[in-house]
Short mmCIF file of C-alpha atoms in Angstrom, two decimals:
data_model
loop_
_atom_site.label_atom_id
_atom_site.label_comp_id
_atom_site.label_asym_id
_atom_site.label_seq_id
_atom_site.Cartn_x
_atom_site.Cartn_y
_atom_site.Cartn_z
CA UNK A 18 2.31 69.57 -12.98
CA UNK A 19 0.59 67.18 -10.64
CA UNK A 20 2.75 64.98 -8.49
CA UNK A 21 1.89 61.32 -8.35
CA UNK A 22 1.41 59.90 -4.92
CA UNK A 23 2.05 56.30 -4.01
CA UNK A 24 0.15 54.34 -1.46
CA UNK A 25 2.25 52.87 1.26
CA UNK A 26 1.17 49.67 2.96
CA UNK A 27 3.26 49.26 6.08
CA UNK A 28 2.48 45.53 6.33
CA UNK A 29 3.57 44.80 2.74
CA UNK A 30 6.58 47.08 3.13
CA UNK A 31 7.66 45.25 6.23
CA UNK A 32 7.70 41.79 4.65
CA UNK A 33 8.15 40.86 1.00
CA UNK A 34 8.10 37.34 -0.46
CA UNK A 35 11.41 35.86 -1.44
CA UNK A 36 12.23 33.04 -3.78
CA UNK A 37 12.75 29.74 -1.93
CA UNK A 38 15.68 27.99 -3.57
CA UNK A 39 15.24 24.91 -1.35
CA UNK A 40 11.83 24.31 -2.89
CA UNK A 41 13.43 24.23 -6.32
CA UNK A 42 16.16 21.84 -5.16
CA UNK A 43 13.67 19.42 -3.59
CA UNK A 44 11.42 19.53 -6.63
CA UNK A 45 14.38 18.86 -8.92
CA UNK A 46 15.32 15.89 -6.72
CA UNK A 47 11.74 14.60 -7.01
CA UNK A 48 11.81 14.64 -10.80
CA UNK A 49 15.29 13.08 -10.84
CA UNK A 50 14.02 10.22 -8.65
CA UNK A 51 10.93 9.85 -10.84
CA UNK A 52 12.96 9.65 -14.07
CA UNK A 53 15.41 7.17 -12.53
CA UNK A 54 12.50 5.01 -11.35
CA UNK A 55 10.84 4.98 -14.77
CA UNK A 56 14.14 4.02 -16.39
CA UNK A 57 14.61 1.26 -13.80
CA UNK A 58 11.14 -0.15 -14.47
CA UNK A 59 11.70 -0.12 -18.24
CA UNK A 60 15.11 -1.78 -17.97
CA UNK A 61 14.11 -4.46 -15.44
CA UNK A 62 10.62 -5.20 -16.81
CA UNK A 63 10.40 -8.83 -18.05
CA UNK A 64 9.18 -8.01 -21.55
CA UNK A 65 9.34 -11.63 -22.64
CA UNK A 66 7.46 -12.86 -19.59
CA UNK A 67 8.82 -15.13 -16.86
CA UNK A 68 10.51 -18.35 -17.99
CA UNK A 69 8.58 -21.58 -17.83
CA UNK A 70 9.12 -23.73 -14.77
CA UNK A 71 11.72 -26.43 -15.22
CA UNK A 72 9.86 -29.67 -14.50
CA UNK A 73 12.52 -32.03 -15.85
CA UNK A 74 12.58 -35.25 -13.87
CA UNK A 75 8.96 -34.89 -12.72
CA UNK A 76 6.10 -37.00 -14.03
CA UNK A 77 3.79 -35.15 -16.40
CA UNK A 78 0.62 -34.46 -14.45
CA UNK A 79 -2.65 -32.64 -15.06
CA UNK A 80 -4.89 -31.15 -12.40
CA UNK A 81 -8.50 -30.11 -12.62
CA UNK A 82 -10.57 -28.57 -9.86
CA UNK A 83 -14.27 -28.96 -9.13
CA UNK A 84 -16.62 -27.42 -6.58
CA UNK A 85 -18.89 -29.67 -4.57
CA UNK A 86 -20.79 -30.27 -1.35
CA UNK A 87 -20.10 -32.83 1.37
CA UNK A 88 -22.93 -35.35 1.71
CA UNK A 89 -21.29 -37.92 3.94
CA UNK A 90 -18.49 -38.11 6.51
CA UNK A 91 -17.36 -41.36 8.15
CA UNK A 92 -14.45 -41.80 10.51
CA UNK A 93 -12.03 -44.44 9.31
CA UNK A 94 -11.97 -47.58 11.48
CA UNK A 95 -8.17 -47.58 11.56
CA UNK A 96 -6.35 -44.44 12.67
CA UNK A 97 -2.71 -43.93 11.82
CA UNK A 98 -0.42 -43.63 14.83
CA UNK A 99 1.48 -40.80 13.11
CA UNK A 100 -1.47 -38.44 12.90
CA UNK A 101 -1.08 -35.11 14.65
CA UNK A 102 -3.07 -34.56 17.88
CA UNK A 103 -6.64 -33.58 17.06
CA UNK A 104 -6.50 -35.06 13.53
CA UNK A 105 -8.87 -37.81 12.40
CA UNK A 106 -8.73 -39.97 9.28
CA UNK A 107 -12.09 -39.77 7.51
CA UNK A 108 -13.83 -40.87 4.35
CA UNK A 109 -15.77 -38.02 2.73
CA UNK A 110 -18.44 -38.31 0.06
CA UNK A 111 -18.72 -35.22 -2.16
CA UNK A 112 -21.34 -34.42 -4.78
CA UNK A 113 -19.78 -32.23 -7.46
CA UNK A 114 -21.70 -29.39 -9.07
CA UNK A 115 -21.84 -31.37 -12.33
CA UNK A 116 -23.77 -34.17 -10.55
CA UNK A 117 -20.99 -36.69 -10.09
CA UNK A 118 -20.25 -38.15 -6.64
CA UNK A 119 -16.72 -38.98 -5.54
CA UNK A 120 -15.28 -40.50 -2.39
CA UNK A 121 -12.17 -38.97 -0.86
CA UNK A 122 -10.04 -40.47 1.87
CA UNK A 123 -8.38 -37.68 3.79
CA UNK A 124 -7.40 -36.39 7.23
CA UNK A 125 -9.58 -33.86 9.01
CA UNK A 126 -7.04 -31.76 10.91
CA UNK A 127 -9.33 -28.92 12.00
CA UNK A 128 -12.78 -30.50 12.33
CA UNK A 129 -14.09 -28.70 9.24
CA UNK A 130 -15.54 -31.56 7.18
CA UNK A 131 -19.19 -31.21 8.15
CA UNK A 132 -22.26 -32.30 6.24
CA UNK A 133 -23.40 -29.66 3.76
CA UNK A 134 -20.07 -27.75 3.69
CA UNK A 135 -18.90 -26.72 0.25
CA UNK A 136 -15.36 -27.77 -0.69
CA UNK A 137 -12.99 -27.66 -3.64
CA UNK A 138 -11.95 -31.06 -4.95
CA UNK A 139 -8.93 -31.68 -7.16
CA UNK A 140 -8.54 -34.47 -9.69
CA UNK A 141 -4.87 -35.24 -10.38
CA UNK A 142 -3.88 -37.58 -13.16
CA UNK A 143 -0.29 -38.63 -13.87
CA UNK A 144 1.06 -40.74 -16.67
CA UNK A 145 0.86 -44.43 -15.78
CA UNK A 146 -0.97 -43.91 -12.47
CA UNK A 147 -4.67 -43.95 -11.54
CA UNK A 148 -6.40 -40.63 -11.00
CA UNK A 149 -6.42 -39.22 -7.47
CA UNK A 150 -9.18 -37.19 -5.85
CA UNK A 151 -8.37 -34.86 -2.94
CA UNK A 152 -10.08 -32.08 -1.03
CA UNK A 153 -7.66 -29.18 -1.51
CA UNK A 154 -9.43 -26.09 -0.16
CA UNK A 155 -12.63 -24.37 0.88
CA UNK A 156 -14.35 -21.79 -1.36
CA UNK A 157 -13.88 -18.27 0.00
CA UNK A 158 -14.80 -16.09 -2.96
CA UNK A 159 -18.15 -14.78 -1.69
CA UNK A 160 -16.96 -13.88 1.86
CA UNK A 161 -13.86 -12.16 0.46
CA UNK A 162 -15.95 -10.15 -1.99
CA UNK A 163 -18.30 -9.10 0.78
CA UNK A 164 -15.46 -8.03 3.06
CA UNK A 165 -13.83 -6.14 0.19
CA UNK A 166 -17.09 -4.33 -0.52
CA UNK A 167 -17.36 -3.25 3.13
CA UNK A 168 -13.77 -1.99 2.99
CA UNK A 169 -14.40 0.01 -0.19
CA UNK A 170 -17.58 1.53 1.21
CA UNK A 171 -15.83 2.51 4.45
CA UNK A 172 -12.94 4.18 2.58
CA UNK A 173 -15.25 6.08 0.23
CA UNK A 174 -17.68 7.07 2.99
CA UNK A 175 -14.96 8.64 5.10
CA UNK A 176 -12.46 9.76 2.47
CA UNK A 177 -14.94 10.62 -0.31
CA UNK A 178 -13.06 11.59 -3.48
CA UNK A 179 -9.72 11.27 -1.75
CA UNK A 180 -10.76 7.78 -0.65
CA UNK A 181 -11.52 6.88 -4.27
CA UNK A 182 -8.08 8.09 -5.31
CA UNK A 183 -6.52 6.07 -2.49
CA UNK A 184 -8.28 2.94 -3.76
CA UNK A 185 -6.98 3.58 -7.28
CA UNK A 186 -3.49 3.89 -5.79
CA UNK A 187 -3.99 0.58 -3.98
CA UNK A 188 -4.90 -1.15 -7.25
CA UNK A 189 -1.87 0.34 -9.01
CA UNK A 190 0.39 -0.79 -6.15
CA UNK A 191 -0.91 -4.34 -6.47
CA UNK A 192 -0.36 -4.25 -10.23
CA UNK A 193 3.23 -3.10 -9.81
CA UNK A 194 3.96 -5.97 -7.45
CA UNK A 195 2.10 -8.68 -9.36
CA UNK A 196 2.87 -7.60 -12.94
CA UNK A 197 6.40 -6.25 -12.44
CA UNK A 198 8.13 -7.38 -9.23
CA UNK A 199 7.13 -11.06 -9.21
CA UNK A 200 7.77 -11.82 -12.92
CA UNK A 201 11.07 -9.91 -12.83
CA UNK A 202 12.26 -11.97 -9.84
CA UNK A 203 11.38 -15.15 -11.72
CA UNK A 204 13.26 -13.74 -14.71
CA UNK A 205 16.47 -13.70 -12.69
CA UNK A 206 16.82 -10.02 -11.76
CA UNK A 207 18.14 -9.03 -8.32
CA UNK A 208 15.23 -9.08 -5.84
CA UNK A 209 16.85 -6.31 -3.79
CA UNK A 210 17.15 -3.90 -6.72
CA UNK A 211 13.67 -4.83 -7.91
CA UNK A 212 12.20 -4.19 -4.47
CA UNK A 213 13.82 -0.74 -4.28
CA UNK A 214 12.57 0.22 -7.76
CA UNK A 215 9.09 -1.19 -7.09
CA UNK A 216 8.77 0.49 -3.70
CA UNK A 217 9.86 3.84 -5.14
CA UNK A 218 7.43 3.48 -8.04
CA UNK A 219 4.58 2.64 -5.67
CA UNK A 220 5.43 5.69 -3.57
CA UNK A 221 5.62 8.01 -6.59
CA UNK A 222 2.23 6.79 -7.83
CA UNK A 223 0.26 6.63 -4.59
CA UNK A 224 1.42 9.79 -2.77
CA UNK A 225 0.41 12.35 -5.44
CA UNK A 226 -2.69 10.33 -6.32
CA UNK A 227 -3.93 10.14 -2.73
CA UNK A 228 -2.75 13.50 -1.38
CA UNK A 229 -2.35 15.78 -4.40
CA UNK A 230 0.81 17.31 -5.82
CA UNK A 231 2.10 20.17 -3.70
CA UNK A 232 5.24 21.04 -1.79
CA UNK A 233 4.50 18.90 1.30
CA UNK A 234 3.83 15.84 -0.87
CA UNK A 235 6.97 16.45 -2.92
CA UNK A 236 9.00 16.75 0.28
CA UNK A 237 7.40 13.56 1.64
CA UNK A 238 8.18 11.70 -1.60
CA UNK A 239 11.84 12.78 -1.64
CA UNK A 240 12.22 11.99 2.05
CA UNK A 241 10.60 8.58 1.59
CA UNK A 242 12.94 7.74 -1.29
CA UNK A 243 15.99 8.72 0.77
CA UNK A 244 14.73 6.74 3.77
CA UNK A 245 14.12 3.73 1.53
CA UNK A 246 17.69 3.92 0.21
CA UNK A 247 18.97 4.09 3.79
CA UNK A 248 16.79 1.11 4.76
CA UNK A 249 18.13 -0.95 1.85
CA UNK A 250 21.74 -0.23 2.79
CA UNK A 251 21.09 -1.02 6.44
CA UNK A 252 19.22 -4.23 5.56
CA UNK A 253 22.07 -5.45 3.34
CA UNK A 254 24.61 -4.87 6.10
CA UNK A 255 22.40 -6.44 8.78
CA UNK A 256 21.66 -9.56 6.73
CA UNK A 257 25.34 -9.97 5.92
CA UNK A 258 26.49 -9.53 9.52
CA UNK A 259 23.86 -11.87 10.96
CA UNK A 260 24.44 -14.51 8.30
CA UNK A 261 20.80 -14.84 7.30
CA UNK A 262 20.34 -17.14 4.31
CA UNK A 263 16.61 -16.97 3.60
CA UNK A 264 16.37 -20.77 3.80
CA UNK A 265 14.41 -20.87 7.06
CA UNK A 266 11.01 -20.29 5.44
CA UNK A 267 9.12 -23.24 4.02
CA UNK A 268 7.48 -20.92 1.49
CA UNK A 269 10.89 -20.11 0.00
CA UNK A 270 11.72 -23.79 -0.31
CA UNK A 271 8.38 -24.36 -2.03
CA UNK A 272 9.18 -21.56 -4.50
CA UNK A 273 12.45 -23.21 -5.46
CA UNK A 274 10.76 -26.58 -5.83
CA UNK A 275 7.82 -25.27 -7.88
CA UNK A 276 9.82 -23.07 -10.27
CA UNK A 277 12.82 -25.33 -10.64
CA UNK A 278 14.99 -22.21 -10.80
CA UNK A 279 17.84 -20.79 -8.80
CA UNK A 280 16.45 -17.73 -7.01
CA UNK A 281 18.48 -15.35 -4.84
CA UNK A 282 16.91 -16.31 -1.51
CA UNK A 283 18.85 -13.73 0.50
CA UNK A 284 17.77 -11.06 -1.97
CA UNK A 285 14.19 -12.28 -1.63
CA UNK A 286 14.45 -11.83 2.14
CA UNK A 287 15.77 -8.29 1.65
CA UNK A 288 12.99 -7.51 -0.82
CA UNK A 289 10.38 -8.51 1.74
CA UNK A 290 11.94 -6.16 4.29
CA UNK A 291 11.96 -3.24 1.83
CA UNK A 292 8.39 -3.62 0.59
CA UNK A 293 7.10 -4.23 4.12
CA UNK A 294 8.73 -1.04 5.40
CA UNK A 295 7.31 1.16 2.63
CA UNK A 296 3.72 1.06 3.89
CA UNK A 297 4.62 2.46 7.29
CA UNK A 298 7.12 4.92 5.78
CA UNK A 299 4.41 6.47 3.62
CA UNK A 300 2.22 7.02 6.67
CA UNK A 301 4.98 8.68 8.69
CA UNK A 302 6.37 10.89 5.92
CA UNK A 303 3.01 12.21 4.75
CA UNK A 304 1.95 12.91 8.34
CA UNK A 305 5.15 14.85 9.03
CA UNK A 306 4.89 16.92 5.85
CA UNK A 307 1.23 17.68 6.58
CA UNK A 308 2.12 18.72 10.14
CA UNK A 309 4.70 21.18 8.81
CA UNK A 310 2.17 22.63 6.37
CA UNK A 311 -0.47 22.97 9.10
CA UNK A 312 1.93 24.81 11.41
CA UNK A 313 2.84 27.16 8.58
CA UNK A 314 -0.80 27.91 7.82
CA UNK A 315 -1.50 28.56 11.51
CA UNK A 316 1.31 31.12 11.73
CA UNK A 317 2.95 32.20 8.45
CA UNK A 318 5.58 34.22 10.32
CA UNK A 319 7.18 31.20 11.99
CA UNK A 320 10.72 30.50 10.84
CA UNK A 321 11.67 27.20 9.23
CA UNK A 322 13.68 26.27 12.32
CA UNK A 323 10.73 26.89 14.64
CA UNK A 324 8.38 24.91 12.40
CA UNK A 325 10.93 22.06 12.25
CA UNK A 326 11.15 21.89 16.03
CA UNK A 327 7.40 21.88 16.58
CA UNK A 328 6.77 19.28 13.87
CA UNK A 329 9.58 17.10 15.14
CA UNK A 330 7.89 16.97 18.54
CA UNK A 331 4.81 15.53 16.82
CA UNK A 332 7.04 13.10 14.94
CA UNK A 333 8.48 11.73 18.16
CA UNK A 334 5.00 10.73 19.31
CA UNK A 335 4.28 9.19 15.92
CA UNK A 336 7.50 7.17 15.97
CA UNK A 337 6.82 5.85 19.46
CA UNK A 338 3.50 4.42 18.27
CA UNK A 339 4.72 3.25 14.85
CA UNK A 340 7.70 1.29 16.15
CA UNK A 341 5.35 -0.62 18.42
CA UNK A 342 3.05 -1.19 15.45
CA UNK A 343 5.88 -2.76 13.44
CA UNK A 344 6.81 -5.07 16.30
CA UNK A 345 3.22 -6.17 16.88
CA UNK A 346 2.67 -6.78 13.16
CA UNK A 347 5.70 -9.05 12.87
CA UNK A 348 5.01 -10.71 16.23
CA UNK A 349 1.44 -11.45 15.16
CA UNK A 350 2.64 -13.03 11.91
CA UNK A 351 5.17 -15.16 13.81
CA UNK A 352 2.86 -16.08 16.71
CA UNK A 353 2.73 -19.84 15.92
CA UNK A 354 6.52 -19.80 15.73
CA UNK A 355 6.75 -18.09 19.13
CA UNK A 356 4.45 -20.72 20.63
CA UNK A 357 6.62 -23.45 19.13
CA UNK A 358 9.76 -22.06 20.71
CA UNK A 359 8.05 -21.46 24.05
CA UNK A 360 7.35 -25.18 24.50
CA UNK A 361 10.87 -26.18 23.51
CA UNK A 362 13.81 -26.78 25.81
CA UNK A 363 16.27 -24.54 23.93
CA UNK A 364 17.82 -21.64 25.89
CA UNK A 365 16.44 -18.18 25.21
CA UNK A 366 19.65 -16.99 23.57
CA UNK A 367 19.67 -19.95 21.19
CA UNK A 368 16.03 -19.34 20.32
CA UNK A 369 16.55 -15.64 19.59
CA UNK A 370 19.57 -16.28 17.37
CA UNK A 371 17.94 -19.05 15.33
CA UNK A 372 17.33 -17.92 11.75
CA UNK A 373 13.54 -18.12 11.97
CA UNK A 374 13.47 -15.66 14.87
CA UNK A 375 16.55 -13.65 13.91
CA UNK A 376 15.16 -12.68 10.52
CA UNK A 377 12.03 -11.25 12.16
CA UNK A 378 14.19 -9.34 14.65
CA UNK A 379 16.33 -7.93 11.83
CA UNK A 380 13.19 -7.06 9.86
CA UNK A 381 11.73 -5.14 12.82
CA UNK A 382 14.93 -3.31 13.72
CA UNK A 383 15.81 -2.33 10.15
CA UNK A 384 12.30 -1.04 9.48
CA UNK A 385 12.24 0.89 12.74
CA UNK A 386 15.60 2.57 12.10
CA UNK A 387 14.40 3.57 8.62
CA UNK A 388 11.28 5.12 10.16
CA UNK A 389 13.28 6.99 12.77
CA UNK A 390 15.57 8.42 10.09
CA UNK A 391 12.61 9.43 7.92
CA UNK A 392 11.04 11.70 10.55
CA UNK A 393 13.74 14.40 10.82
CA UNK A 394 14.59 13.97 7.13
CA UNK A 395 11.09 14.66 5.82
CA UNK A 396 10.38 17.28 8.49
CA UNK A 397 13.51 19.19 7.52
CA UNK A 398 12.78 19.00 3.79
CA UNK A 399 9.19 20.14 4.28
CA UNK A 400 10.25 23.03 6.54
CA UNK A 401 12.90 24.20 4.05
CA UNK A 402 10.46 24.23 1.15
CA UNK A 403 8.01 26.56 2.88
CA UNK A 404 7.23 29.89 1.25
CA UNK A 405 9.27 32.34 3.25
CA UNK A 406 9.41 36.09 3.70
CA UNK A 407 12.16 38.33 4.96
CA UNK A 408 12.06 41.74 6.67
CA UNK A 409 12.47 44.66 4.31
CA UNK A 410 13.99 46.92 7.03
CA UNK A 411 12.65 50.03 5.19
CA UNK A 412 15.19 49.86 2.33
CA UNK A 413 14.03 51.06 -1.11
CA UNK A 414 14.53 48.61 -4.00
CA UNK A 415 13.25 50.85 -6.85
CA UNK A 416 14.98 53.39 -9.10
CA UNK A 417 17.27 55.60 -7.00
CA UNK A 418 16.83 58.56 -9.36
CA UNK A 419 13.07 58.56 -9.09
CA UNK A 420 11.60 61.10 -6.71
CA UNK A 421 10.45 59.65 -3.45
CA UNK A 422 6.72 59.17 -3.24
CA UNK A 423 4.81 61.56 -1.16
CA UNK A 424 2.97 59.67 1.55
CA UNK A 425 -0.65 60.35 2.07
CA UNK A 426 -1.68 61.98 5.30
CA UNK A 427 -1.63 59.34 7.89
CA UNK A 428 -4.69 58.57 9.86
CA UNK A 429 -4.55 58.93 13.62
CA UNK A 430 -2.90 55.95 15.24
CA UNK A 431 -5.21 53.74 17.24
CA UNK A 432 -4.83 53.92 20.97
CA UNK A 433 -2.29 51.46 22.36
CA UNK A 434 -3.66 48.09 23.40
CA UNK A 435 -3.42 47.78 27.17
CA UNK A 436 -1.28 44.92 28.42
CA UNK A 437 -3.06 41.72 29.46
CA UNK A 438 -4.49 41.81 32.89
CA UNK A 439 -2.33 40.35 35.55
CA UNK A 440 -3.39 38.16 38.36
CA UNK A 441 -1.87 38.52 41.77
CA UNK A 442 0.04 41.50 43.16
CA UNK A 443 3.62 42.70 43.32
CA UNK A 444 6.26 40.14 42.32
CA UNK A 445 3.58 37.45 42.20
CA UNK A 446 1.76 39.07 39.26
CA UNK A 447 1.40 36.64 36.32
CA UNK A 448 0.49 37.66 32.79
CA UNK A 449 -2.38 36.10 30.89
CA UNK A 450 -1.22 32.50 30.21
CA UNK A 451 -2.95 32.46 26.80
CA UNK A 452 -1.11 35.53 25.51
CA UNK A 453 1.88 33.52 24.24
CA UNK A 454 -0.38 31.15 22.31
CA UNK A 455 -2.22 34.06 20.71
CA UNK A 456 1.05 35.63 19.69
CA UNK A 457 2.31 32.33 18.23
CA UNK A 458 -0.76 31.55 16.15
CA UNK A 459 -1.88 35.16 15.50
CA UNK A 460 -5.29 34.61 17.00
CA UNK A 461 -5.95 38.27 17.82
CA UNK A 462 -9.05 39.80 16.35
CA UNK A 463 -7.17 42.09 13.96
CA UNK A 464 -4.97 39.26 12.63
CA UNK A 465 -1.75 41.10 13.58
CA UNK A 466 0.95 40.00 15.94
CA UNK A 467 0.41 42.05 19.11
CA UNK A 468 4.17 42.21 19.67
CA UNK A 469 4.73 44.27 16.48
#
């Protein structure tokens, strides 16, 4: 009776794949977050639409806009003493696109009313009052479309199909904010809760769409959701401790006036912090998860702890640059405000603690702390979800009663690889400085770790 022989692969026998339970836990957390987000959107969605603005006590007015071209500009003979520096009272003649010509008395605050410039003119009529003509804006449709086209072409040219998917994600993000977040706030829902649900939904849509659906992306999504929750909690505490009210912004006051509704202004301030932080969070978390995956591909034998340490070193560099980015973004948006305070006589401490400046400081600090927390969080999750292998140590895992396989005659072992040449003599001899890198990333010609 012939005896069956079994082939023995020493490499496969040395390491066998094991089931990674952390990958299952992180994936389950992802689906739990996704289900909770969908339920939140369905519950908070304003199915009946936002309520109509309460205009009780206001005169019933109608407004109609027309496009036209300036054909005449004349400086008014009498200038008001209360005009701002650089402003001039002018009389502007505009020929509308329908052929009519109207005369508008206005103030040129930026020197923009030149002959031939196209403008948008508004006709406002109120009950019991004569109609009023006013230049309300400049047409910007064509330049914005051209700039948008350049942006789309740049994204597609560099990102190709992934760039197209990123653009689709951008459109979906805008739809979630415009069609869900804004109407729900007007419907009376908590802006803070809405911002958390919207930000999580944007993240769950854009990350898989732009980067695919694999373990690094799942880890990045779970880490982003946890970092968002931490940011929300920190923002609530910071706003409460600093006594921010949300009343410092003129835009917020205009919202209350235009809608005629009672809106949670502090919640609106928190919502702006949350949504503003998400964009930078996505960048950091995806980069960290991708770094972990790249390290794993470079050397599959690296342990999760070693991969975590190497990726965290990259994350520190990323955080150093990103925190500065957040500060510059908010400082750029508040630059006119900074100029205003610089010419004032108020002490520096009073300026920094004023609500206009304090809310930007809180916004920057809260977002930065959320980013810092996201780096080790996502890096750890991505490292734990790696496909791992464990040494087999030569133990048999088959049927103990089965006869042991007869190994085939082994081929002669290759001659030992000589050690790397040393430079110097005696105690000053130094090994090849690239040997450690080759061992780490398995860059030897035969693909095997030279230490084994």
